[in-house]
């Protein structure tokens, strides 16, 4: 398999996780806050706080993945640049 094909497969794999990570972090934050609200009878404050933390974590992860994808898209310094 050529380096170009491997790079494309790595990029497609990383792209496939971008949308999922934002949703998963948000859902985990919501359910953690919902559970703690039920446990400590603080409805809706912990749900809102953990939901916001989950959204923030999801966007941070989205930013990190985007930076990683941009690094994968850079040409190598080996002289294998596309012409």
Short mmCIF file of C-alpha atoms in Angstrom, two decimals:
data_model
loop_
_atom_site.label_atom_id
_atom_site.label_comp_id
_atom_site.label_asym_id
_atom_site.label_seq_id
_atom_site.Cartn_x
_atom_site.Cartn_y
_atom_site.Cartn_z
CA UNK A 1 0.00 0.00 0.00
CA UNK A 2 1.38 3.39 -0.95
CA UNK A 3 2.04 6.12 1.59
CA UNK A 4 -0.58 8.29 -0.10
CA UNK A 5 -3.24 5.59 0.43
CA UNK A 6 -2.24 5.08 4.06
CA UNK A 7 -2.46 8.81 4.69
CA UNK A 8 -5.94 8.90 3.14
CA UNK A 9 -7.12 5.99 5.29
CA UNK A 10 -5.76 7.65 8.44
CA UNK A 11 -7.56 10.87 7.56
CA UNK A 12 -10.85 9.08 6.85
CA UNK A 13 -10.59 7.22 10.15
CA UNK A 14 -10.03 10.44 12.05
CA UNK A 15 -12.89 12.19 10.23
CA UNK A 16 -15.29 9.41 11.10
CA UNK A 17 -14.88 10.11 14.82
CA UNK A 18 -15.29 13.90 14.71
CA UNK A 19 -19.09 14.07 14.99
CA UNK A 20 -19.35 11.17 17.40
CA UNK A 21 -17.01 12.68 19.98
CA UNK A 22 -19.03 15.89 20.33
CA UNK A 23 -22.27 13.97 20.86
CA UNK A 24 -20.77 11.43 23.26
CA UNK A 25 -19.15 14.07 25.47
CA UNK A 26 -22.43 16.02 25.63
CA UNK A 27 -24.49 12.94 26.49
CA UNK A 28 -22.05 11.81 29.17
CA UNK A 29 -22.11 15.28 30.74
CA UNK A 30 -25.91 15.34 30.73
CA UNK A 31 -26.33 11.91 32.30
CA UNK A 32 -23.63 12.53 34.91
CA UNK A 33 -25.35 15.75 35.96
CA UNK A 34 -28.78 14.13 35.90
CA UNK A 35 -27.55 11.29 38.12
CA UNK A 36 -25.94 13.70 40.60
CA UNK A 37 -29.07 15.88 40.66
CA UNK A 38 -31.12 12.85 41.63
CA UNK A 39 -28.60 11.83 44.24
CA UNK A 40 -28.22 15.25 45.89
CA UNK A 41 -31.68 16.70 45.06
CA UNK A 42 -30.25 19.78 43.30
CA UNK A 43 -32.34 19.64 40.12
CA UNK A 44 -31.58 21.19 37.52
CA UNK A 45 -28.30 22.82 38.55
CA UNK A 46 -25.87 19.92 38.30
CA UNK A 47 -27.50 18.74 35.08
CA UNK A 48 -26.94 22.16 33.53
CA UNK A 49 -23.39 22.43 34.87
CA UNK A 50 -22.34 18.99 33.65
CA UNK A 51 -24.13 19.48 30.34
CA UNK A 52 -22.11 22.65 29.75
CA UNK A 53 -18.92 20.86 30.80
CA UNK A 54 -19.73 18.04 28.39
CA UNK A 55 -20.33 20.47 25.54
CA UNK A 56 -17.08 22.29 26.33
CA UNK A 57 -15.18 18.99 26.45
CA UNK A 58 -16.74 17.94 23.15
CA UNK A 59 -15.67 21.15 21.43
CA UNK A 60 -12.17 20.89 22.91
CA UNK A 61 -11.91 17.37 21.56
CA UNK A 62 -13.27 18.57 18.20
CA UNK A 63 -10.61 21.30 18.11
CA UNK A 64 -7.85 18.80 18.97
CA UNK A 65 -8.99 16.39 16.26
CA UNK A 66 -9.17 19.18 13.71
CA UNK A 67 -5.59 20.19 14.55
CA UNK A 68 -4.52 16.55 14.20
CA UNK A 69 -6.23 16.31 10.80
CA UNK A 70 -4.50 19.47 9.65
CA UNK A 71 -1.17 17.93 10.67
CA UNK A 72 -1.98 14.77 8.70
CA UNK A 73 -2.78 16.87 5.66
CA UNK A 74 0.60 18.64 5.67
CA UNK A 75 3.09 17.35 3.13
CA UNK A 76 5.94 15.24 4.45
CA UNK A 77 9.46 16.64 4.56
CA UNK A 78 10.80 13.60 2.72
CA UNK A 79 10.45 15.14 -0.72
CA UNK A 80 7.27 13.17 -1.51
CA UNK A 81 5.28 16.33 -2.20
CA UNK A 82 2.39 16.10 -4.64
CA UNK A 83 3.14 17.90 -7.88
#
